[in-house]
Amino acid sequence: MSDAHTSSDEDDLYDEGDYYSQSADIESEATEADIEAYHFECVTPEDVDKLFATAVNDLTDKLILQEAGVARMLLHHFQWNCQEVVERYKKNPAQTLALARIRSITVSPDNNNAHFCQTCFQNLRSGEFRSLDCGHQFCADCWTAFLEVQIGQGRSTEIACMSQGCDILAPMEFVLQLIAPKSALLEARYLQFCRNDWIRTHPQLRFCPGRNCQAVIRVEQILAKRVKCSFCQTQFCCRCGGDYHAPADCETIKKWITKCADDSETANYISAHTKDCPMCHVCIEKNGGCNHMQCSGCKYDFCWMCLGDWKTHGSQYYECSRYKENPNIANESVNAQAREALKKYLFYFERWENHAKSLRLEEVMREKIQNRINQKVMAKEGTWIDWQYLLDAAALLAKCRYTLQYTYPYAYFLDPGPRKELFEYQQATLEAEIENLSWKLERAETTQRGELGNQMVIAEKRRSILLKDFLSP
Amino acid sequence: MANIAMQRIRREFKEVVRSDEQSIKLELQEDNVLSLTGYITGPEKTPYEGGRFHVQITIPETYPFNPPIVKFTTKLWHPNISSQTGVICLDILKDQWAAAMTLRIVLLSLQALLSAAEPDDPQDAVVANQYKTKHSLFQQTARFWAQTFAGAPGPLNPDFQKKIDKFLEVAPRADRHTAIQQLSNFDWNIDKAIEDVYKSD
Ligand SMILES: [Zn+2]
Ligand SMILES: [Zn+2]
Ligand SMILES: [Zn+2]
Ligand SMILES: [Zn+2]
Ligand SMILES: [Zn+2]
Ligand SMILES: [Zn+2]
């Protein structure tokens, strides 16, 4: 079973409890080239297996290979680029097989010791020995025990020969032959690990990051676009697997999340807001704007800016003239920089947090709207269809605010200049229209339906203009 | 699986005993084949020369498909070995292990590690830093440790001795091991070593 979607025309718009997904159609806007549109398919592990099997068959035919195992290893090594494999193989088969660690160019080990196993140190009949393409012979029992340990540690396509320094890989058929008779569970785990490895190297497949979800997303090209798993309904960025983050790109959002989690900001705060008393070295926090400090420990009066005795500051009570003349005094510049950096971060962080909070509050509001509609319909004040526009408005509000929230990390990392100015102008405009929409929706009883509709169009227009100008395709 | 492990250890044990090498030795710990003690002698022309170092070897059930777990029980001063715990940083005991390797190879590799440290892949950052920035002090310290803990011959460094005595005077609750460890950590700067002891109190 497979399930194709384009994120801009989802069919389950009004599905309850799944708030952000609802891309309310504003007919006039959605038809224009939607910069967020992205075609993807949501497929099952079985679909993926079929896809890999077809690719392997294809290559086996094209190169007239004897073993499917070789084709599979070549494809895995060259990121499932069939054309590249064919070209390389036709030009230089030995080198291609060596690159994929299937066959080694140089060694051909002697088989003199084929009755002594280097691993269990036992003398055995030669019929009990197995080897990979490299010819390093070990007994079947040792191979099986070795494979069990390797699979137990989560390895599959990377399992290599047991011989020291030999990096020839074990084909799937070789592994299965030894472990399948021993344990069906082990076999199943091995096959699952293999499939996961192949998906990781495949340039058109992505795991769904949803909890316990086995689904795989299939796209033409992996981009930082929004996809929604049709099995578990998780929405995510197809490129990085995190929450969708337009207009910020994957790297920016990763930096931002790391920054927010990082304690170094707290450290910055401490260095910007605390100093040691110059007399008794107790750590003092500055909490007011006044530079005249008195140490709570030793009652020494000093100047925050220059750490000098306050008595020498004479009548200029609120300004440190010494600091004015020499801003580098007492390493103040380091502290000032830290303070500036922190102020900047807090500015963006507060807005980021604030919009996240608003999103949660508006979700509560949406539930209220839902209840109100139910009551009205029960009281025969119109039908469900009559009131649907309120839910559409709530969905659009969420969508716009979600984008607005992600404009703050984007702006934080933007270099100062005309581009940043333009961005912040558009951001401010979007913010204003969103607050407008939120205000009107909260007072929907008294707002004209047409007025609300207009505000929806305006807000979405602002959002799409911002994305069009700043979201890299 | 443990069968292969037992089988291997018995064979390997015999191999080391038979080989009659002077510089490495292997002993079974009573009635437990999966736990052994190894001995190596410090290689010539190194600060470890003439010392006898013990390692504790634990054989996992999955041996030889996983490496043995090895650590020094004799204290020693070396960038790739923790001066506190004896834990070793050596590639063949981690991802470079191969099933065909043996305990004999492990002991010989440890001996080689004593001759040629790899300070860029350290287990003990303090030692590695001293190795790189104050190499002659590192050699004297490593020698002092080998003499003190591994029975390497020769007269002890009198300067170090004096500092240890002074340290013990100032910090009477500390023992000799702690004094040596602290002083070594602080490049034998007695003031810093003492200050640090009081800081962590
Ligand atoms: Zn064997
Ligand atoms: Zn091999
Ligand atoms: Zn899913
Ligand atoms: Zn992303
Ligand atoms: Zn004070
Ligand atoms: Zn001042």
XYZ file of C-alpha atoms and ligand atoms in Angstrom:
680
model
C 0.000 0.000 0.000
C 1.282 3.407 -0.767
C -0.157 6.736 -0.299
C 0.759 9.786 -2.317
C 0.410 13.274 -0.929
C 1.117 16.800 -1.815
C 1.337 18.866 1.279
C -0.641 21.791 -0.107
C -3.788 19.828 -0.851
C -4.318 17.568 2.096
C -7.691 15.927 2.245
C -7.996 15.649 5.984
C -8.204 19.338 6.672
C -10.665 19.280 9.479
C -9.535 16.219 11.286
C -9.851 16.866 15.012
C -6.955 16.965 17.410
C -4.493 17.507 14.642
C -4.255 21.166 14.645
C -1.260 22.420 12.740
C -1.830 20.164 9.806
C -4.800 22.067 8.669
C -3.698 24.078 5.752
C -6.855 26.006 5.274
C -7.391 26.650 1.624
C -7.764 30.190 0.681
C -8.788 29.492 -2.842
C -7.346 32.619 -4.328
C -3.867 32.022 -2.862
C -3.326 28.299 -2.899
C -3.521 28.047 -6.642
C -0.499 30.255 -7.216
C 2.839 28.438 -7.266
C 2.992 27.446 -3.605
C 6.577 27.630 -2.434
C 5.878 25.086 0.291
C 4.294 22.512 -2.042
C 6.150 19.204 -2.113
C 5.197 15.890 -3.562
C 5.905 12.864 -1.405
C 4.796 9.314 -0.931
C 4.353 7.526 2.348
C 5.240 3.838 1.995
C 5.514 0.732 4.162
C 8.675 -1.327 4.807
C 7.257 -3.972 2.446
C 6.989 -1.380 -0.328
C 10.592 -0.432 0.327
C 11.694 -4.069 0.099
C 10.026 -4.316 -3.306
C 11.741 -1.144 -4.421
C 15.158 -2.500 -3.446
C 14.441 -5.894 -5.033
C 13.514 -4.232 -8.324
C 16.688 -2.147 -8.298
C 18.800 -5.252 -7.594
C 17.130 -7.237 -10.397
C 17.635 -4.370 -12.783
C 21.341 -4.163 -12.115
C 21.798 -7.947 -12.199
C 20.278 -7.943 -15.707
C 22.256 -4.950 -16.927
C 25.638 -6.302 -15.813
C 24.818 -10.001 -16.344
C 25.930 -10.720 -12.776
C 25.749 -14.213 -11.332
C 24.844 -13.158 -7.825
C 22.175 -10.762 -6.679
C 24.326 -10.209 -3.563
C 27.013 -8.483 -5.609
C 24.466 -6.191 -7.261
C 22.956 -5.304 -3.896
C 26.328 -4.462 -2.357
C 27.299 -2.353 -5.364
C 24.039 -0.413 -5.202
C 24.345 0.143 -1.460
C 27.908 1.355 -1.816
C 27.102 3.762 -4.649
C 23.960 5.186 -3.012
C 21.589 3.259 -5.273
C 22.754 5.137 -8.340
C 22.316 2.343 -10.885
C 23.710 4.355 -13.763
C 26.908 5.185 -11.908
C 27.421 1.525 -10.981
C 26.944 0.397 -14.602
C 29.391 2.992 -15.918
C 32.065 2.233 -13.341
C 31.651 -1.507 -13.657
C 31.917 -1.478 -17.432
C 35.036 0.646 -17.271
C 36.828 -1.295 -14.530
C 35.009 -4.181 -12.858
C 37.866 -5.202 -10.543
C 38.311 -1.697 -9.184
C 34.558 -1.214 -8.751
C 34.241 -4.452 -6.781
C 37.233 -3.449 -4.657
C 35.752 -0.011 -3.888
C 32.547 -1.638 -2.693
C 34.640 -4.060 -0.577
C 33.219 -7.073 -2.410
C 36.456 -8.445 -3.869
C 39.991 -7.481 -3.007
C 42.402 -6.593 -5.825
C 45.627 -7.820 -4.296
C 45.497 -10.783 -1.921
C 44.729 -14.372 -2.675
C 45.315 -16.093 0.671
C 46.896 -19.499 0.794
C 44.562 -22.271 1.800
C 47.265 -24.440 3.310
C 45.711 -24.165 6.716
C 42.189 -24.950 5.572
C 41.939 -27.630 8.234
C 42.946 -25.353 11.115
C 40.475 -22.649 12.178
C 42.296 -19.457 13.225
C 39.441 -18.485 15.475
C 38.601 -21.537 17.590
C 42.084 -23.064 17.135
C 40.640 -26.439 16.178
C 41.596 -28.870 13.462
C 38.549 -29.669 11.378
C 37.651 -31.268 8.061
C 37.940 -28.864 5.170
C 34.238 -29.263 4.374
C 33.399 -27.386 7.545
C 35.077 -24.187 6.400
C 33.552 -21.085 4.834
C 35.076 -17.920 3.480
C 34.064 -14.657 1.885
C 35.414 -13.623 -1.485
C 38.808 -12.917 0.091
C 39.342 -16.626 0.798
C 40.058 -16.285 4.546
C 38.793 -19.633 5.849
C 37.084 -20.071 9.216
C 34.881 -22.873 10.441
C 31.112 -22.537 10.057
C 30.568 -22.586 13.836
C 32.915 -19.647 14.305
C 31.269 -17.726 11.489
C 27.846 -18.287 13.020
C 28.985 -17.230 16.488
C 30.712 -14.181 15.014
C 27.640 -13.163 13.000
C 25.439 -13.538 16.063
C 27.668 -11.136 18.007
C 27.795 -8.655 15.131
C 24.031 -8.647 14.548
C 23.534 -8.419 18.313
C 25.503 -5.163 18.174
C 23.241 -3.848 15.422
C 25.548 -4.450 12.460
C 24.368 -5.771 9.118
C 25.697 -4.419 5.825
C 28.985 -3.458 7.511
C 29.909 -6.942 8.738
C 33.387 -7.683 7.403
C 35.718 -10.675 7.281
C 37.043 -11.954 10.641
C 40.638 -11.927 9.464
C 42.780 -9.146 10.894
C 42.986 -6.168 8.541
C 40.686 -7.691 5.916
C 37.750 -5.430 5.095
C 35.820 -7.571 2.597
C 32.117 -7.425 3.400
C 29.807 -10.369 4.018
C 27.010 -10.596 1.402
C 23.466 -11.026 2.696
C 23.164 -14.527 1.205
C 26.296 -15.661 3.049
C 24.968 -14.370 6.369
C 21.480 -15.788 5.923
C 22.772 -19.226 5.004
C 24.584 -19.430 8.333
C 22.120 -17.791 10.695
C 18.720 -18.645 9.218
C 18.788 -22.295 10.355
C 19.787 -21.140 13.812
C 17.249 -18.488 14.714
C 14.333 -16.970 12.859
C 14.433 -14.001 15.208
C 18.069 -13.302 14.445
C 17.316 -13.570 10.741
C 14.460 -11.085 11.028
C 16.623 -8.620 12.975
C 19.406 -8.911 10.434
C 17.040 -8.242 7.542
C 15.580 -5.246 9.328
C 19.029 -3.774 10.032
C 19.962 -4.284 6.370
C 16.837 -2.521 5.194
C 17.531 0.389 7.547
C 21.082 0.699 6.244
C 19.872 0.724 2.653
C 17.245 3.346 3.406
C 19.934 5.523 5.003
C 22.063 5.417 1.855
C 19.137 5.874 -0.533
C 18.904 9.468 -1.768
C 15.125 9.412 -2.140
C 14.057 7.743 1.079
C 13.637 9.019 4.618
C 12.448 7.354 7.820
C 9.365 8.801 9.442
C 10.616 10.173 12.780
C 7.262 9.389 14.446
C 7.454 7.230 17.546
C 7.390 3.503 16.705
C 6.381 4.371 13.150
C 7.766 2.076 10.456
C 6.711 4.258 7.552
C 9.163 5.544 4.971
C 8.815 8.757 3.005
C 9.703 8.606 -0.656
C 10.444 11.751 -2.643
C 12.015 12.732 -5.961
C 14.628 14.809 -4.183
C 15.127 15.324 -0.467
C 14.486 18.974 0.383
C 13.795 20.958 3.547
C 10.044 20.774 2.945
C 7.141 19.826 5.142
C 5.942 16.225 4.917
C 3.251 14.501 6.915
C 3.280 10.763 7.552
C -0.058 9.303 6.530
C 0.327 6.477 9.052
C 1.153 8.317 12.275
C 0.332 11.900 11.184
C 3.735 13.217 12.307
C 4.796 16.337 10.435
C 8.442 17.045 9.896
C 11.118 18.565 7.712
C 11.981 15.964 5.090
C 15.650 16.920 5.082
C 16.568 16.977 8.770
C 13.660 15.024 10.268
C 13.031 17.739 12.872
C 9.991 19.974 13.228
C 9.228 21.858 10.041
C 11.060 25.176 10.230
C 10.486 27.492 7.243
C 11.800 30.121 6.629
C 14.858 28.980 8.580
C 16.993 26.244 6.982
C 18.000 22.967 8.650
C 21.447 24.196 9.726
C 20.080 27.432 11.191
C 17.430 25.669 13.198
C 19.929 23.136 14.452
C 22.235 25.937 15.606
C 19.293 27.686 17.248
C 18.089 24.609 19.135
C 21.632 23.908 20.303
C 22.005 27.509 21.379
C 18.785 27.437 23.373
C 19.847 24.245 25.114
C 23.350 25.490 25.742
C 24.332 26.597 29.199
C 26.880 28.984 27.810
C 24.172 31.617 27.572
C 23.679 31.341 31.290
C 27.407 31.690 31.697
C 27.263 34.811 29.554
C 24.546 36.136 31.780
C 26.620 35.591 34.850
C 29.648 37.307 33.404
C 27.531 40.231 32.271
C 25.559 40.642 35.464
C 27.918 39.737 38.248
C 31.308 40.899 39.405
C 33.535 40.177 42.344
C 33.719 42.816 45.066
C 37.151 44.463 44.604
C 37.646 44.452 48.380
C 36.486 41.077 49.681
C 35.943 39.194 46.368
C 32.404 38.135 47.175
C 30.383 37.676 43.990
C 27.791 40.424 43.566
C 24.900 40.563 41.135
C 23.906 43.843 39.593
C 20.183 44.166 39.425
C 19.438 47.854 39.030
C 20.636 50.425 36.547
C 22.708 52.376 39.044
C 26.439 51.919 38.888
C 26.965 52.766 42.518
C 27.331 49.388 44.178
C 27.651 48.473 47.794
C 29.006 45.067 48.677
C 26.626 43.191 50.931
C 29.571 41.414 52.531
C 32.004 44.183 53.492
C 29.874 47.285 52.792
C 32.533 48.647 50.457
C 31.123 51.288 48.094
C 32.417 50.922 44.576
C 31.666 51.706 40.959
C 30.264 48.867 38.821
C 31.886 50.140 35.660
C 35.466 50.635 36.797
C 35.453 48.728 40.092
C 37.073 51.802 41.684
C 36.215 53.352 45.052
C 32.902 55.214 44.721
C 34.215 58.150 46.808
C 36.548 59.144 43.977
C 33.566 59.582 41.671
C 32.527 62.839 43.288
C 29.246 64.356 42.296
C 28.685 62.496 39.032
C 26.447 60.012 40.674
C 25.001 58.142 37.764
C 27.864 58.111 35.338
C 31.350 56.858 35.632
C 33.591 59.421 34.010
C 36.546 57.132 34.269
C 34.684 54.602 32.163
C 33.718 57.238 29.633
C 37.333 58.177 29.107
C 38.610 54.622 28.967
C 36.001 52.041 28.135
C 38.543 49.232 28.362
C 39.018 49.864 32.025
C 38.767 46.797 34.239
C 38.115 44.588 31.205
C 34.734 46.158 31.014
C 34.624 45.743 27.233
C 34.527 41.965 27.589
C 31.591 42.225 29.906
C 29.855 44.759 27.717
C 30.196 42.465 24.725
C 28.786 39.577 26.675
C 25.908 41.763 27.785
C 25.221 42.845 24.220
C 25.309 39.261 22.915
C 22.953 38.184 25.640
C 20.574 41.060 25.040
C 20.386 40.146 21.365
C 19.755 36.486 22.091
C 17.114 37.218 24.693
C 15.304 39.540 22.292
C 14.849 36.738 19.730
C 14.369 34.012 22.273
C 11.574 35.847 24.076
C 9.664 36.288 20.814
C 10.252 32.688 19.803
C 8.938 31.502 23.153
C 6.097 33.952 23.094
C 4.747 32.727 19.768
C 5.066 29.136 20.892
C 2.990 30.092 23.908
C 0.419 31.879 21.750
C 0.146 28.786 19.567
C -0.761 26.749 22.626
C -3.277 29.339 23.814
C -4.888 29.541 20.402
C -5.222 25.794 20.387
C -7.346 26.159 23.501
C -9.304 28.871 21.718
C -9.903 26.539 18.796
C -11.409 23.964 21.119
C -13.683 26.639 22.505
C -14.747 27.587 19.003
C -15.490 23.964 18.298
C -17.706 23.773 21.390
C -19.444 26.997 20.529
C -20.233 25.702 17.055
C -21.611 22.499 18.520
C -23.884 24.506 20.796
C -25.074 26.738 17.995
C -25.812 23.802 15.730
C -27.720 22.099 18.567
C -29.698 25.292 19.089
C -30.452 25.278 15.365
C -28.547 28.523 14.842
C -27.239 27.501 11.457
C -25.592 24.307 10.292
C -22.106 22.994 10.718
C -21.194 24.231 7.261
C -22.296 27.734 8.206
C -19.806 27.918 11.031
C -16.955 26.046 9.390
C -15.248 29.337 8.490
C -14.368 29.880 12.141
C -12.371 26.669 12.270
C -10.745 27.550 8.976
C -9.670 30.844 10.482
C -8.245 29.130 13.565
C -6.295 26.712 11.361
C -4.901 29.515 9.261
C -3.962 31.471 12.354
C -1.978 28.483 13.616
C -0.236 28.046 10.296
C 0.762 31.705 10.115
C 1.917 31.870 13.706
C 3.939 28.705 13.252
C 5.843 30.354 10.407
C 6.184 33.562 12.415
C 7.707 31.629 15.299
C 10.378 30.230 12.993
C 11.233 33.656 11.574
C 12.965 34.530 14.861
C 15.772 31.965 14.725
C 16.165 32.905 11.059
C 16.514 36.599 11.900
C 18.862 35.895 14.802
C 21.486 34.406 12.498
C 20.964 36.891 9.662
C 23.871 39.294 9.127
C 22.980 42.951 9.580
C 22.306 44.764 6.295
C 19.533 45.636 3.876
C 18.398 42.017 3.587
C 17.917 41.740 7.303
C 16.085 45.059 7.313
C 13.722 43.830 4.610
C 13.194 40.589 6.467
C 12.422 42.311 9.723
C 10.049 44.666 7.962
C 8.126 41.733 6.485
C 8.257 39.917 9.786
C 6.765 42.911 11.576
C 4.024 43.213 8.950
C 3.201 39.522 9.249
C 3.172 39.803 13.018
C 0.770 42.738 12.907
C -1.633 40.921 10.577
C -1.496 37.788 12.694
C -2.314 39.685 15.885
C -5.117 41.340 13.979
C -6.478 37.987 12.896
C -6.160 36.608 16.402
C -8.031 39.617 17.803
C -10.828 39.308 15.265
C -11.162 35.587 15.776
C -11.427 36.005 19.538
C -14.322 38.386 18.918
C -15.820 36.336 16.105
C -19.347 36.746 17.502
C -19.263 40.449 16.776
C -16.939 40.460 13.780
C -18.481 40.322 10.341
C -17.774 37.086 8.560
C -16.505 38.989 5.536
C -14.135 41.017 7.662
C -12.634 37.881 9.167
C -12.332 36.356 5.721
C -10.475 39.417 4.493
C -8.095 39.305 7.400
C -7.391 35.639 6.642
C -6.490 36.469 3.073
C -4.215 39.310 4.162
C -2.378 37.245 6.788
C -1.781 34.331 4.434
C -0.616 36.726 1.758
C 1.950 38.237 4.153
C 3.121 34.775 5.069
C 3.574 33.643 1.485
C 5.352 36.869 0.515
C 7.845 36.382 3.327
C 8.432 32.741 2.378
C 8.726 33.566 -1.304
C 11.402 36.151 -0.590
C 13.360 34.290 2.033
C 12.770 30.534 1.845
C 15.481 29.018 -0.290
C 13.848 26.624 -2.738
C 29.358 -19.640 22.500
C 31.235 -19.653 25.775
C 32.568 -23.025 24.561
C 34.627 -21.343 21.883
C 35.885 -18.838 24.473
C 37.001 -21.560 26.925
C 38.576 -23.594 24.169
C 40.482 -20.569 22.955
C 41.720 -19.459 26.372
C 43.072 -22.927 27.214
C 44.965 -23.035 23.913
C 46.218 -19.481 24.227
C 47.334 -20.008 27.792
C 49.426 -22.977 26.714
C 50.830 -20.963 23.841
C 52.122 -18.227 26.152
C 53.514 -20.708 28.679
C 55.220 -22.729 25.948
C 56.691 -19.723 24.175
C 58.824 -19.080 27.276
C 59.111 -15.383 26.522
C 60.804 -13.584 29.405
C 59.030 -10.283 29.017
C 55.393 -11.419 29.136
C 53.550 -13.868 31.369
C 49.983 -15.071 31.783
C 48.397 -16.580 34.897
C 44.952 -18.054 35.409
C 43.071 -16.663 38.371
C 41.847 -19.583 40.501
C 39.132 -21.759 39.029
C 37.957 -19.147 36.576
C 39.190 -19.472 33.019
C 37.527 -16.206 32.038
C 39.626 -14.091 34.375
C 43.394 -13.886 34.040
C 46.368 -11.859 35.170
C 49.033 -10.798 32.691
C 52.493 -9.451 33.402
C 54.712 -7.395 31.196
C 58.193 -6.072 31.830
C 58.914 -2.462 31.014
C 60.766 -2.217 27.700
C 64.415 -1.161 27.570
C 65.352 2.479 27.039
C 62.020 3.684 28.389
C 61.157 5.134 31.815
C 59.406 1.801 32.471
C 62.574 -0.302 32.030
C 62.978 -2.984 34.677
C 59.478 -2.508 36.085
C 56.952 -5.348 36.261
C 53.410 -4.323 35.376
C 50.263 -6.314 36.108
C 47.182 -6.281 33.924
C 43.822 -7.749 34.743
C 42.228 -9.568 31.799
C 38.523 -10.374 31.691
C 37.279 -12.596 28.885
C 33.756 -11.808 27.639
C 31.394 -14.693 26.845
C 31.573 -13.623 23.220
C 35.371 -13.954 23.026
C 37.108 -14.046 20.546
C 34.434 -12.201 18.564
C 34.710 -9.359 21.039
C 38.039 -8.197 22.508
C 39.150 -9.070 26.053
C 38.688 -6.347 28.672
C 42.131 -5.335 29.873
C 43.346 -2.817 32.435
C 46.505 -2.142 34.375
C 46.395 -2.892 38.087
C 49.894 -1.522 38.605
C 49.794 2.260 38.730
C 51.654 3.881 35.872
C 52.259 7.269 34.274
C 51.526 7.075 30.547
C 49.417 9.209 28.164
C 47.315 6.269 26.944
C 46.654 4.748 30.353
C 44.578 6.334 33.085
C 46.842 7.169 36.022
C 43.820 6.769 38.317
C 42.056 3.642 37.041
C 44.511 1.835 34.764
C 42.057 1.897 31.851
C 43.851 1.584 28.515
C 43.246 3.373 25.240
C 44.421 0.981 22.529
C 42.757 0.410 19.143
C 43.077 -3.389 19.121
C 41.153 -3.528 22.393
C 38.336 -1.628 20.704
C 37.295 -1.483 17.057
C 40.519 -2.900 15.601
C 40.128 -6.216 17.383
C 39.990 -9.297 15.143
C 38.912 -12.781 16.180
C 42.231 -14.270 15.114
C 44.197 -12.090 17.581
C 45.352 -13.625 20.842
C 46.154 -12.619 24.416
C 49.816 -12.963 23.529
C 49.361 -10.336 20.838
C 47.535 -8.144 23.350
C 50.378 -8.329 25.886
C 53.002 -7.659 23.209
C 50.948 -4.692 21.986
C 50.784 -3.281 25.505
C 54.531 -3.573 25.743
C 54.840 -1.767 22.425
C 52.513 0.932 23.750
C 54.916 1.523 26.651
C 57.711 2.085 24.125
C 55.704 4.325 21.827
C 52.963 6.427 23.374
C 50.313 8.102 21.257
C 49.728 11.400 23.060
C 47.285 12.591 20.388
C 44.836 9.849 21.295
C 45.108 10.110 25.073
C 43.334 8.259 27.838
C 44.757 10.555 30.507
C 44.670 14.169 29.359
C 46.857 15.451 32.212
C 49.634 12.981 31.439
C 49.326 13.587 27.705
C 49.679 17.323 28.230
C 52.795 16.868 30.334
C 54.173 14.456 27.723
C 53.778 17.067 25.011
C 54.776 20.238 26.812
C 57.307 19.138 29.465
C 58.721 15.955 28.057
C 61.715 15.606 30.373
C 59.523 16.131 33.432
C 57.175 13.478 32.007
C 60.075 11.016 31.738
C 61.223 11.677 35.278
C 57.665 11.281 36.577
C 57.055 8.055 34.651
C 60.373 6.720 35.983
C 59.456 7.667 39.542
C 56.101 5.863 39.217
C 57.756 2.764 37.726
C 60.241 2.682 40.611
C 57.587 3.298 43.246
C 54.809 1.030 41.967
C 56.417 -1.489 39.598
C 59.714 -2.176 41.336
C 61.960 -0.638 38.682
C 65.566 -0.344 40.001
C 67.671 2.747 40.722
C 67.738 5.627 43.203
C 64.554 7.683 43.544
C 64.530 11.315 42.450
C 65.460 13.179 45.690
C 63.655 16.369 44.663
C 60.397 14.466 44.188
C 60.927 12.683 47.505
C 61.337 15.989 49.316
C 58.180 17.369 47.778
C 56.194 14.288 48.758
C 57.356 14.614 52.372
C 56.458 18.285 52.427
C 53.061 17.555 50.877
C 52.342 14.961 53.568
C 53.316 17.438 56.278
C 50.847 20.013 55.014
C 48.108 17.511 54.197
C 48.502 14.867 56.909
C 45.295 13.092 55.984
C 46.581 12.243 52.498
C 48.519 9.028 51.832
C 51.659 8.596 49.766
C 49.730 7.483 46.653
C 47.614 10.605 46.759
C 50.686 12.780 47.257
C 52.404 11.296 44.208
C 49.261 11.522 42.088
C 48.580 15.156 43.106
C 52.141 16.329 42.626
C 52.404 14.575 39.256
C 49.128 16.104 38.111
C 50.491 19.582 38.888
C 53.921 19.079 37.322
C 55.422 18.778 40.838
C 54.385 22.321 41.691
C 53.784 21.803 45.395
C 51.729 24.950 46.011
C 49.246 24.165 43.267
C 49.030 20.509 44.286
C 48.210 21.434 47.894
C 45.805 24.194 46.933
C 43.894 21.695 44.792
C 43.617 19.190 47.647
C 42.072 21.837 49.868
C 39.764 23.014 47.089
C 38.255 19.564 46.668
C 37.856 19.122 50.440
Zn 36.389 -22.219 14.209
Zn 39.089 -11.827 4.528
Zn 4.874 7.918 10.659
Zn 15.127 20.654 8.170
Zn 33.014 43.209 49.655
Zn 33.823 54.242 37.895
